[in-house]
CSV table of C-alpha atoms in Angstrom, one decimal:
chain,number,residue,atom,x,y,z
A,573,UNK,CA,41.2,7.7,-13.2
A,574,UNK,CA,39.0,10.5,-11.5
A,575,UNK,CA,37.2,10.4,-8.5
A,576,UNK,CA,33.8,9.9,-10.2
A,577,UNK,CA,35.1,7.1,-12.4
A,578,UNK,CA,36.5,5.3,-9.3
A,579,UNK,CA,33.3,6.0,-7.3
A,580,UNK,CA,31.2,4.0,-10.0
A,581,UNK,CA,33.7,1.5,-11.0
A,582,UNK,CA,34.4,0.3,-7.4
A,583,UNK,CA,31.1,-1.1,-6.4
A,584,UNK,CA,30.6,-2.4,-10.1
A,585,UNK,CA,33.8,-4.3,-9.9
A,586,UNK,CA,32.7,-5.4,-6.4
A,587,UNK,CA,29.4,-6.8,-7.7
A,588,UNK,CA,31.4,-8.9,-10.4
A,589,UNK,CA,34.0,-10.1,-8.1
A,590,UNK,CA,31.8,-11.1,-5.4
A,591,UNK,CA,29.6,-12.9,-7.8
A,592,UNK,CA,32.3,-15.2,-8.4
A,593,UNK,CA,33.5,-15.5,-4.8
A,594,UNK,CA,30.8,-14.2,-2.4
A,595,UNK,CA,30.3,-17.6,-0.9
A,596,UNK,CA,33.7,-18.0,0.4
A,597,UNK,CA,34.7,-16.7,4.0
A,598,UNK,CA,36.8,-13.9,3.0
A,599,UNK,CA,33.9,-12.4,1.0
A,600,UNK,CA,32.7,-10.7,4.1
A,601,UNK,CA,36.2,-8.8,3.9
A,602,UNK,CA,36.1,-8.3,0.5
A,603,UNK,CA,32.7,-6.6,0.7
A,604,UNK,CA,34.0,-4.3,3.2
A,605,UNK,CA,37.1,-3.6,1.2
A,606,UNK,CA,35.1,-2.6,-1.9
A,607,UNK,CA,32.8,-0.3,0.1
A,608,UNK,CA,35.8,1.5,1.7
A,609,UNK,CA,37.1,2.1,-1.6
A,610,UNK,CA,33.8,3.6,-2.8
A,611,UNK,CA,33.7,5.7,0.4
A,612,UNK,CA,37.1,7.1,-0.2
A,613,UNK,CA,36.4,7.9,-3.7
A,614,UNK,CA,33.2,10.0,-2.4
A,615,UNK,CA,35.2,11.9,0.2
A,616,UNK,CA,37.6,12.7,-2.7
A,617,UNK,CA,34.9,13.9,-5.1
A,618,UNK,CA,33.2,15.9,-2.2
A,619,UNK,CA,36.6,17.7,-1.7
A,620,UNK,CA,36.8,18.5,-5.4
A,621,UNK,CA,33.4,19.8,-5.6
A,622,UNK,CA,33.9,22.1,-2.5
A,623,UNK,CA,36.9,23.5,-4.2
A,624,UNK,CA,35.5,23.8,-7.7
A,625,UNK,CA,31.8,23.9,-7.4
A,626,UNK,CA,29.5,22.1,-9.8
A,627,UNK,CA,31.1,20.2,-12.5
A,628,UNK,CA,30.2,18.4,-15.6
A,629,UNK,CA,31.9,15.1,-16.5
A,630,UNK,CA,32.3,13.0,-19.7
A,631,UNK,CA,30.5,15.1,-22.2
A,632,UNK,CA,28.0,16.2,-19.8
A,633,UNK,CA,26.6,12.7,-19.1
A,634,UNK,CA,27.3,13.3,-15.2
A,635,UNK,CA,26.9,16.2,-13.1
A,636,UNK,CA,28.2,16.9,-9.6
A,637,UNK,CA,26.7,19.9,-7.4
A,638,UNK,CA,26.0,20.5,-3.7
A,639,UNK,CA,22.6,18.9,-3.9
A,640,UNK,CA,23.9,15.4,-4.9
A,641,UNK,CA,27.6,15.4,-3.6
A,642,UNK,CA,26.6,15.0,0.2
A,643,UNK,CA,24.0,12.5,-0.6
A,644,UNK,CA,26.9,10.6,-2.4
A,645,UNK,CA,29.1,10.7,0.6
A,646,UNK,CA,26.2,9.7,2.8
A,647,UNK,CA,25.4,7.0,0.7
A,648,UNK,CA,28.8,5.5,0.6
A,649,UNK,CA,29.4,6.2,4.2
A,650,UNK,CA,26.2,4.2,5.3
A,651,UNK,CA,27.0,1.6,2.8
A,652,UNK,CA,30.4,1.2,4.4
A,653,UNK,CA,29.1,0.8,8.0
A,654,UNK,CA,26.5,-1.5,6.8
A,655,UNK,CA,28.9,-3.5,5.1
A,656,UNK,CA,31.2,-3.7,8.5
A,657,UNK,CA,28.0,-4.6,10.4
A,658,UNK,CA,26.9,-7.3,7.9
A,659,UNK,CA,30.3,-9.2,8.6
A,660,UNK,CA,29.3,-10.6,12.0
A,661,UNK,CA,25.6,-10.7,11.3
A,662,UNK,CA,25.9,-12.9,8.2
A,663,UNK,CA,28.3,-15.1,9.8
A,664,UNK,CA,25.7,-16.0,12.6
A,665,UNK,CA,22.9,-16.3,9.9
A,666,UNK,CA,25.0,-19.0,7.9
A,667,UNK,CA,25.8,-20.7,11.4
A,668,UNK,CA,22.1,-20.8,11.7
A,669,UNK,CA,21.4,-22.1,8.3
A,670,UNK,CA,19.4,-19.2,7.1
A,671,UNK,CA,22.4,-18.4,4.7
A,672,UNK,CA,23.9,-21.1,2.2
A,673,UNK,CA,26.9,-20.5,0.1
A,674,UNK,CA,24.8,-19.6,-3.0
A,675,UNK,CA,22.8,-17.3,-1.1
A,676,UNK,CA,25.9,-15.5,0.3
A,677,UNK,CA,27.2,-15.1,-3.1
A,678,UNK,CA,24.0,-13.6,-4.1
A,679,UNK,CA,23.8,-11.2,-1.1
A,680,UNK,CA,27.1,-10.0,-1.5
A,681,UNK,CA,27.4,-9.3,-5.2
A,682,UNK,CA,23.8,-7.7,-5.1
A,683,UNK,CA,25.0,-5.5,-2.2
A,684,UNK,CA,27.7,-3.9,-4.4
A,685,UNK,CA,25.5,-3.7,-7.4
A,686,UNK,CA,22.8,-1.9,-5.3
A,687,UNK,CA,25.4,0.6,-4.3
A,688,UNK,CA,26.3,1.1,-7.8
A,689,UNK,CA,22.8,1.8,-8.9
A,690,UNK,CA,22.1,4.3,-6.2
A,691,UNK,CA,25.4,6.2,-7.0
A,692,UNK,CA,24.7,6.0,-10.8
A,693,UNK,CA,21.1,7.7,-10.1
A,694,UNK,CA,22.6,10.3,-7.7
A,695,UNK,CA,25.6,11.4,-10.2
A,696,UNK,CA,23.9,11.1,-13.7
A,697,UNK,CA,23.0,14.4,-15.5
A,698,UNK,CA,20.6,12.5,-17.8
A,699,UNK,CA,17.0,12.0,-16.3
A,700,UNK,CA,16.6,9.0,-18.6
A,701,UNK,CA,19.6,7.2,-17.3
A,702,UNK,CA,18.4,8.1,-13.7
A,703,UNK,CA,15.2,6.3,-14.4
A,704,UNK,CA,17.3,3.3,-15.7
A,705,UNK,CA,19.4,3.4,-12.4
A,706,UNK,CA,16.3,3.5,-10.3
A,707,UNK,CA,14.8,0.4,-12.0
A,708,UNK,CA,18.2,-1.4,-11.6
A,709,UNK,CA,18.1,-0.5,-8.0
A,710,UNK,CA,14.5,-2.2,-7.6
A,711,UNK,CA,15.8,-5.3,-9.4
A,712,UNK,CA,18.8,-5.6,-7.1
A,713,UNK,CA,16.7,-5.0,-4.1
A,714,UNK,CA,14.1,-7.7,-5.0
A,715,UNK,CA,17.1,-10.1,-5.0
A,716,UNK,CA,18.4,-8.8,-1.8
A,717,UNK,CA,14.8,-9.0,-0.1
A,718,UNK,CA,14.1,-12.7,-1.2
A,719,UNK,CA,17.7,-13.8,-0.3
A,720,UNK,CA,16.4,-16.1,2.6
A,721,UNK,CA,13.9,-17.8,0.1
A,722,UNK,CA,11.2,-18.3,2.7
A,723,UNK,CA,7.6,-18.1,1.8
A,724,UNK,CA,7.3,-14.8,3.5
A,725,UNK,CA,10.4,-13.1,2.0
A,726,UNK,CA,9.6,-14.2,-1.6
A,727,UNK,CA,5.9,-12.8,-1.2
A,728,UNK,CA,7.5,-9.6,0.1
A,729,UNK,CA,9.9,-9.5,-2.9
A,730,UNK,CA,7.1,-10.0,-5.4
A,731,UNK,CA,5.0,-7.4,-3.6
A,732,UNK,CA,8.1,-5.0,-3.8
A,733,UNK,CA,8.5,-5.8,-7.6
A,734,UNK,CA,5.1,-5.5,-8.6
A,735,UNK,CA,4.2,-2.1,-6.8
A,736,UNK,CA,7.5,-0.5,-7.5
A,737,UNK,CA,7.3,-1.9,-11.2
A,738,UNK,CA,4.1,0.0,-11.4
A,739,UNK,CA,5.5,3.1,-10.0
A,740,UNK,CA,8.5,3.2,-12.0
A,741,UNK,CA,6.4,2.7,-15.2
A,742,UNK,CA,4.5,6.0,-14.1
A,743,UNK,CA,7.9,7.7,-13.7
A,744,UNK,CA,8.9,6.5,-17.2
A,745,UNK,CA,5.7,8.0,-18.5
A,746,UNK,CA,6.6,11.2,-16.8
A,747,UNK,CA,10.2,11.0,-18.0
A,748,UNK,CA,8.6,10.8,-21.7
A,749,UNK,CA,6.4,13.8,-21.1
A,750,UNK,CA,9.2,15.9,-19.9
A,751,UNK,CA,11.3,14.8,-23.1
A,752,UNK,CA,8.3,16.1,-25.2
A,753,UNK,CA,8.2,19.4,-23.4
A,754,UNK,CA,12.0,19.6,-23.8
A,755,UNK,CA,12.4,18.8,-27.4
A,756,UNK,CA,10.3,21.8,-28.2
A,757,UNK,CA,13.0,23.9,-26.9
A,758,UNK,CA,16.1,21.7,-27.1
A,759,UNK,CA,17.0,19.8,-30.1
A,760,UNK,CA,17.3,16.0,-29.4
A,761,UNK,CA,21.0,16.2,-30.4
A,762,UNK,CA,21.4,18.8,-27.9
A,763,UNK,CA,20.7,16.4,-24.9
A,764,UNK,CA,16.9,17.1,-24.3
A,765,UNK,CA,17.2,15.0,-21.2
A,766,UNK,CA,20.2,16.3,-19.5
A,767,UNK,CA,19.2,18.0,-16.2
A,768,UNK,CA,21.6,21.1,-16.6
A,769,UNK,CA,20.2,21.8,-20.2
A,770,UNK,CA,16.8,21.5,-19.0
A,771,UNK,CA,17.3,23.8,-15.9
A,772,UNK,CA,18.8,26.4,-18.2
A,773,UNK,CA,15.6,26.4,-20.2
A,774,UNK,CA,12.9,25.6,-17.6
A,775,UNK,CA,11.2,29.0,-17.9
A,776,UNK,CA,10.6,28.0,-21.6
A,777,UNK,CA,9.0,24.6,-21.1
A,778,UNK,CA,5.3,24.1,-21.9
A,779,UNK,CA,3.5,24.5,-18.3
A,780,UNK,CA,0.7,22.1,-19.4
A,781,UNK,CA,3.0,19.1,-20.3
A,782,UNK,CA,5.3,19.9,-17.3
A,783,UNK,CA,2.4,19.7,-14.9
A,784,UNK,CA,1.2,16.2,-16.3
A,785,UNK,CA,5.0,15.0,-16.2
A,786,UNK,CA,5.7,15.9,-12.7
A,787,UNK,CA,2.3,14.4,-11.6
A,788,UNK,CA,3.5,11.0,-13.1
A,789,UNK,CA,7.1,11.4,-11.8
A,790,UNK,CA,5.9,12.3,-8.2
A,791,UNK,CA,3.7,9.2,-8.0
A,792,UNK,CA,6.4,7.0,-9.7
A,793,UNK,CA,9.3,8.0,-7.6
A,794,UNK,CA,6.9,8.5,-4.6
A,795,UNK,CA,6.3,4.9,-4.6
A,796,UNK,CA,9.9,4.2,-4.0
A,797,UNK,CA,10.2,6.9,-1.4
A,798,UNK,CA,7.3,5.0,0.4
A,799,UNK,CA,4.5,7.8,0.6
A,800,UNK,CA,1.2,6.7,1.4
A,801,UNK,CA,-0.9,5.3,-0.1
A,802,UNK,CA,1.9,3.8,-2.4
A,803,UNK,CA,3.7,2.4,0.8
A,804,UNK,CA,2.6,-1.2,1.1
A,805,UNK,CA,5.6,-2.8,-0.2
A,806,UNK,CA,8.1,-1.1,2.4
A,807,UNK,CA,7.0,-2.6,5.7
A,808,UNK,CA,7.0,-6.2,4.1
A,809,UNK,CA,10.5,-5.7,2.6
A,810,UNK,CA,12.1,-4.4,5.7
A,811,UNK,CA,10.4,-6.9,7.9
A,812,UNK,CA,11.4,-10.1,5.6
A,813,UNK,CA,14.7,-9.4,4.1
A,814,UNK,CA,18.1,-9.4,5.9
A,815,UNK,CA,18.8,-6.5,8.4
A,816,UNK,CA,21.5,-5.0,6.4
A,817,UNK,CA,19.1,-4.8,3.5
A,818,UNK,CA,16.6,-2.9,5.8
A,819,UNK,CA,19.3,-0.6,6.7
A,820,UNK,CA,20.1,0.5,3.3
A,821,UNK,CA,16.8,0.5,2.0
A,822,UNK,CA,15.5,3.0,4.8
A,823,UNK,CA,18.8,4.8,5.1
A,824,UNK,CA,19.8,5.3,1.3
A,825,UNK,CA,17.3,4.1,-1.2
A,826,UNK,CA,14.3,6.1,0.0
A,827,UNK,CA,16.5,9.2,-0.3
A,828,UNK,CA,17.9,8.6,-3.6
A,829,UNK,CA,14.0,8.3,-4.8
A,830,UNK,CA,13.2,11.5,-3.1
A,831,UNK,CA,16.3,13.0,-4.8
A,832,UNK,CA,14.9,12.3,-8.2
A,833,UNK,CA,11.7,14.1,-7.1
A,834,UNK,CA,13.6,17.2,-6.0
A,835,UNK,CA,15.4,17.2,-9.4
A,836,UNK,CA,12.0,17.3,-11.2
A,837,UNK,CA,10.5,19.8,-8.6
A,838,UNK,CA,13.1,22.3,-9.6
A,839,UNK,CA,12.3,22.0,-13.3
A,840,UNK,CA,8.5,22.1,-12.8
A,841,UNK,CA,8.6,25.3,-10.5
A,842,UNK,CA,10.6,27.0,-13.2
A,843,UNK,CA,8.1,26.1,-16.0
A,844,UNK,CA,5.2,27.2,-13.7
A,845,UNK,CA,7.1,30.3,-12.5
A,846,UNK,CA,5.8,29.2,-9.0
A,847,UNK,CA,5.9,26.4,-6.5
A,848,UNK,CA,2.1,26.0,-5.7
A,849,UNK,CA,1.7,22.6,-7.7
A,850,UNK,CA,4.8,20.9,-6.5
A,851,UNK,CA,4.3,22.5,-3.0
A,852,UNK,CA,0.8,21.4,-2.4
A,853,UNK,CA,1.5,17.9,-3.7
A,854,UNK,CA,4.4,17.4,-1.6
A,855,UNK,CA,2.8,18.8,1.7
A,856,UNK,CA,-0.3,16.8,1.0
A,857,UNK,CA,1.4,13.4,0.4
A,858,UNK,CA,4.0,14.1,3.2
A,859,UNK,CA,1.4,15.2,5.7
A,860,UNK,CA,-0.9,12.1,4.9
A,861,UNK,CA,2.2,9.9,5.2
A,862,UNK,CA,3.2,11.2,8.5
A,863,UNK,CA,-0.5,10.8,9.9
A,864,UNK,CA,-1.1,7.4,8.5
A,865,UNK,CA,2.2,5.9,9.4
A,866,UNK,CA,2.1,6.8,13.2
A,867,UNK,CA,-1.3,5.1,13.5
A,868,UNK,CA,0.1,2.1,11.9
A,869,UNK,CA,2.8,2.0,14.3
A,870,UNK,CA,0.4,1.5,17.0
A,871,UNK,CA,-0.5,-2.0,15.6
A,872,UNK,CA,2.8,-3.5,15.0
A,873,UNK,CA,4.3,-6.5,16.6
A,874,UNK,CA,7.3,-7.1,14.7
A,875,UNK,CA,10.2,-4.9,15.4
A,876,UNK,CA,11.5,-4.2,11.9
A,877,UNK,CA,7.7,-3.5,10.6
A,878,UNK,CA,7.7,-1.0,13.5
A,879,UNK,CA,10.6,0.9,12.3
A,880,UNK,CA,9.8,0.5,8.8
A,881,UNK,CA,6.5,2.4,9.4
A,882,UNK,CA,8.6,5.1,11.2
A,883,UNK,CA,10.7,5.4,8.0
A,884,UNK,CA,7.5,6.1,6.0
A,885,UNK,CA,6.6,8.7,8.7
A,886,UNK,CA,10.2,10.6,8.5
A,887,UNK,CA,10.1,10.4,4.7
A,888,UNK,CA,6.6,11.9,4.7
A,889,UNK,CA,8.0,14.6,7.1
A,890,UNK,CA,11.0,15.3,4.7
A,891,UNK,CA,8.7,15.5,1.8
A,892,UNK,CA,6.4,17.9,3.4
A,893,UNK,CA,9.5,20.1,4.5
A,894,UNK,CA,10.5,20.4,0.8
A,895,UNK,CA,6.8,20.9,-0.1
A,896,UNK,CA,6.9,24.0,2.3
A,897,UNK,CA,10.0,25.2,0.3
A,898,UNK,CA,12.2,28.2,1.3
A,899,UNK,CA,15.8,28.3,2.7
A,900,UNK,CA,14.8,27.0,6.0
A,901,UNK,CA,12.6,24.4,5.2
A,902,UNK,CA,14.7,23.1,2.5
A,903,UNK,CA,17.7,23.3,4.9
A,904,UNK,CA,15.7,21.4,7.5
A,905,UNK,CA,14.6,18.7,4.9
A,906,UNK,CA,18.2,18.1,3.9
A,907,UNK,CA,19.4,17.9,7.5
A,908,UNK,CA,16.5,15.4,8.4
A,909,UNK,CA,17.6,13.2,5.5
A,910,UNK,CA,21.0,13.0,6.8
A,911,UNK,CA,20.2,12.3,10.4
A,912,UNK,CA,17.4,10.0,9.5
A,913,UNK,CA,19.6,7.9,7.4
A,914,UNK,CA,22.2,7.7,10.1
A,915,UNK,CA,19.9,7.2,13.0
A,916,UNK,CA,17.5,4.6,11.3
A,917,UNK,CA,20.4,2.5,10.0
A,918,UNK,CA,21.9,2.4,13.5
A,919,UNK,CA,18.4,1.3,14.8
A,920,UNK,CA,18.1,-1.6,12.4
A,921,UNK,CA,21.5,-2.5,13.3
A,922,UNK,CA,20.8,-3.0,17.0
A,923,UNK,CA,17.1,-4.5,16.1
A,924,UNK,CA,18.7,-7.0,14.0
A,925,UNK,CA,21.2,-8.1,16.7
A,926,UNK,CA,18.4,-8.2,19.1
A,927,UNK,CA,16.2,-10.3,17.0
A,928,UNK,CA,19.1,-12.5,16.2
A,929,UNK,CA,19.9,-13.0,19.7
A,930,UNK,CA,16.3,-13.5,20.8
A,931,UNK,CA,15.5,-15.7,17.7
A,932,UNK,CA,12.5,-13.7,17.0
A,933,UNK,CA,11.5,-10.6,15.6
A,934,UNK,CA,8.2,-10.2,17.9
A,935,UNK,CA,8.7,-7.6,20.2
A,936,UNK,CA,6.7,-9.3,23.1
A,937,UNK,CA,9.5,-12.1,23.0
A,938,UNK,CA,12.4,-9.8,23.2
A,939,UNK,CA,13.1,-8.6,26.8
A,940,UNK,CA,15.9,-7.6,29.0
A,941,UNK,CA,18.5,-6.6,26.4
A,942,UNK,CA,20.3,-4.4,28.8
A,943,UNK,CA,21.1,-7.4,30.8
A,944,UNK,CA,21.7,-9.8,27.8
A,945,UNK,CA,23.8,-7.4,25.8
A,946,UNK,CA,24.3,-3.8,27.3
A,947,UNK,CA,25.8,-2.6,23.8
A,948,UNK,CA,22.6,-3.7,21.9
A,949,UNK,CA,20.2,-2.6,24.7
A,950,UNK,CA,21.6,1.0,24.9
A,951,UNK,CA,22.0,1.2,21.1
A,952,UNK,CA,18.5,0.4,20.5
A,953,UNK,CA,17.3,2.7,23.3
A,954,UNK,CA,19.4,5.6,22.5
A,955,UNK,CA,18.6,5.3,18.6
A,956,UNK,CA,14.9,5.2,19.6
A,957,UNK,CA,15.1,8.3,21.5
A,958,UNK,CA,17.0,9.8,18.7
A,959,UNK,CA,14.5,9.0,16.0
A,960,UNK,CA,11.7,10.0,18.3
A,961,UNK,CA,13.0,13.6,18.2
A,962,UNK,CA,14.4,14.0,21.8
A,963,UNK,CA,17.0,16.7,22.2
A,964,UNK,CA,20.0,17.2,21.5
A,965,UNK,CA,20.0,14.8,18.7
A,966,UNK,CA,19.9,16.1,15.1
A,967,UNK,CA,16.4,14.9,14.5
A,968,UNK,CA,15.1,17.3,17.2
A,969,UNK,CA,16.9,20.3,15.4
A,970,UNK,CA,15.3,19.4,12.0
A,971,UNK,CA,11.9,18.6,13.0
A,972,UNK,CA,12.1,21.9,15.2
A,973,UNK,CA,13.0,23.8,12.0
A,974,UNK,CA,10.1,22.1,10.1
A,975,UNK,CA,7.4,22.5,12.7
A,976,UNK,CA,8.2,26.2,13.3
A,977,UNK,CA,8.4,27.0,9.6
A,978,UNK,CA,5.0,25.3,9.3
A,979,UNK,CA,3.4,27.5,12.1
A,980,UNK,CA,4.7,30.4,10.1
A,981,UNK,CA,3.6,29.4,6.5
A,982,UNK,CA,1.0,26.7,6.9
A,983,UNK,CA,-0.5,26.7,10.5
A,984,UNK,CA,-3.4,24.4,9.7
A,985,UNK,CA,-0.8,21.7,9.3
A,986,UNK,CA,0.9,22.6,12.8
A,987,UNK,CA,-1.5,20.4,15.2
A,988,UNK,CA,-1.6,17.4,12.7
A,989,UNK,CA,2.2,17.2,12.8
A,990,UNK,CA,2.3,17.6,16.8
A,991,UNK,CA,-0.3,15.0,17.1
A,992,UNK,CA,1.5,12.6,14.8
A,993,UNK,CA,4.7,13.2,16.6
A,994,UNK,CA,3.2,12.6,19.9
A,995,UNK,CA,1.5,9.4,18.8
A,996,UNK,CA,4.9,8.1,17.2
A,997,UNK,CA,6.7,8.8,20.5
A,998,UNK,CA,4.2,7.0,22.6
A,999,UNK,CA,4.0,4.0,20.3
A,1000,UNK,CA,7.7,3.4,19.8
A,1001,UNK,CA,8.9,4.3,23.3
A,1002,UNK,CA,6.1,2.0,25.0
A,1003,UNK,CA,7.4,-0.8,22.8
A,1004,UNK,CA,11.1,-0.4,23.3
A,1005,UNK,CA,11.3,0.5,26.9
A,1006,UNK,CA,10.3,-3.2,27.9
A,1007,UNK,CA,12.4,-4.6,25.2
A,1008,UNK,CA,15.5,-3.0,26.8
A,1009,UNK,CA,14.8,-2.9,30.5
A,1010,UNK,CA,12.1,-5.8,30.8
A,1011,UNK,CA,12.8,-8.9,32.9
A,1012,UNK,CA,14.5,-11.9,31.1
A,1013,UNK,CA,15.8,-15.2,32.2
A,1014,UNK,CA,18.4,-15.2,29.6
A,1015,UNK,CA,22.1,-15.0,30.6
A,1016,UNK,CA,24.2,-12.3,29.2
A,1017,UNK,CA,26.3,-13.0,26.3
A,1018,UNK,CA,29.7,-14.3,26.6
A,1019,UNK,CA,31.0,-11.9,24.1
A,1020,UNK,CA,29.5,-8.5,23.5
A,1021,UNK,CA,28.6,-7.8,19.8
A,1022,UNK,CA,30.7,-5.5,17.7
A,1023,UNK,CA,28.4,-2.3,17.6
A,1024,UNK,CA,30.9,0.4,16.4
A,1025,UNK,CA,28.7,1.2,13.4
A,1026,UNK,CA,25.6,1.9,15.7
A,1027,UNK,CA,27.5,4.3,18.1
A,1028,UNK,CA,29.3,5.9,15.3
A,1029,UNK,CA,26.0,6.8,13.6
A,1030,UNK,CA,24.5,8.0,16.9
A,1031,UNK,CA,27.5,9.9,17.7
A,1032,UNK,CA,27.2,11.9,14.3
A,1033,UNK,CA,23.5,12.3,14.8
A,1034,UNK,CA,24.2,13.8,18.3
A,1035,UNK,CA,27.1,16.1,16.7
A,1036,UNK,CA,24.6,17.4,13.9
A,1037,UNK,CA,22.1,18.3,16.7
A,1038,UNK,CA,24.7,20.4,18.6
A,1039,UNK,CA,27.0,21.6,15.7
A,1040,UNK,CA,27.1,21.4,12.0
A,1041,UNK,CA,30.7,21.4,10.5
A,1042,UNK,CA,31.3,24.3,8.2
A,1043,UNK,CA,31.6,22.1,5.1
A,1044,UNK,CA,28.3,20.5,5.8
A,1045,UNK,CA,26.7,23.7,6.5
A,1046,UNK,CA,27.9,25.2,3.2
A,1047,UNK,CA,26.3,22.2,1.3
A,1048,UNK,CA,23.1,22.3,3.0
A,1049,UNK,CA,22.8,26.3,2.3
A,1050,UNK,CA,23.8,25.8,-1.4
A,1051,UNK,CA,21.6,22.8,-2.1
A,1052,UNK,CA,18.7,24.6,-0.1
A,1053,UNK,CA,19.1,27.5,-2.4
A,1054,UNK,CA,19.2,25.5,-5.6
A,1055,UNK,CA,15.8,23.9,-4.7
A,1056,UNK,CA,14.3,27.4,-4.6
A,1057,UNK,CA,11.3,28.8,-2.8
């Protein structure tokens, strides 16, 4: 069995197995074991891609290249560390009565199926199948967000289902339009929705149809990215779902949806022979998301909602970078996707433990973490400083590249970016500092929580600010070149 087959089969089998025994005590370990197998397969696939270059699999149904292979590895890695984090976290939730055996079975099985849908969306060569995978990811996420069965979690799940359902319908219409344009150049028997075929003939596609198709695809998949003004589902889903779900939503699903937009952007730029349409759309919505999200940050009282708006800000910044285009901005966008996934998931790990120990997600009631649990306190503080762009973390490096490129190519946007980043820093730091160092009457925890995933993610984020390994640097450069100017 080749690495790609193992990569897709492992989480699919994990979902089926955990659907039968996900309520048992050892299900947490089984969940980690399946996630480990997925990560190993991703690493093998990555090594093969580095050695052989872009590869087609199974009669061109699947395609692996530098753009998606590093996202596959990142998805599998964060999926593994989140599964590790979820072991003790879900044990405490069960002890507190929030997770019953049926809910645990649903959570564990949907977690693996969610991983499968994301990996399927990343690796498929068929844009129609990619849409199906994104829709399946929506359905599995609805089940994960609503797993607590509280009124608030059910409301958040329904809001997510309705808004993302409307968005994914727009993406379906865009996919149909893309097929209409492709069928005139590629026969239906020749794979008119295969991305490699479309990329080969993109200069011949009808520019009028492609323009309309990209508009629908951008709005549709942009809903899943959480771009303003189609972002309303995201804060509720993060706040009301379990913390491991918040981590994979922010760290993984948003990236996969943006990846779908990037694939469509390459085709649209080729058909129009320039990137003005896609660039302006992505810069406009990206900048709007950055500016709007940071001002929503000021009003938040719930710790998970605050960092959910931070995710909207950073996805807007990444979208803006890809809208700028060019090798430097594309490189910075890919780097920011990586470090945001790592740092934001680490923050949710620490915030989840903090809320769990305090018994509330209201920030005013979380105080003195450095005394109650030094590892949670330092994890939350370092993670917050990292995501706010403090050097030498990788977020600083990517934001520096994005801002300096904007100064050169789009100077009008630079003041807006700098003001937004400054407001975000003040808003988040002013909330996190008393949570970590404030006075508290609580006693220190008898046993410190296991936060290896937090500091592992922060360590990698720090390394990427100081040194990018040659393999990763090669992926970034090749992927940035594929995305074009």
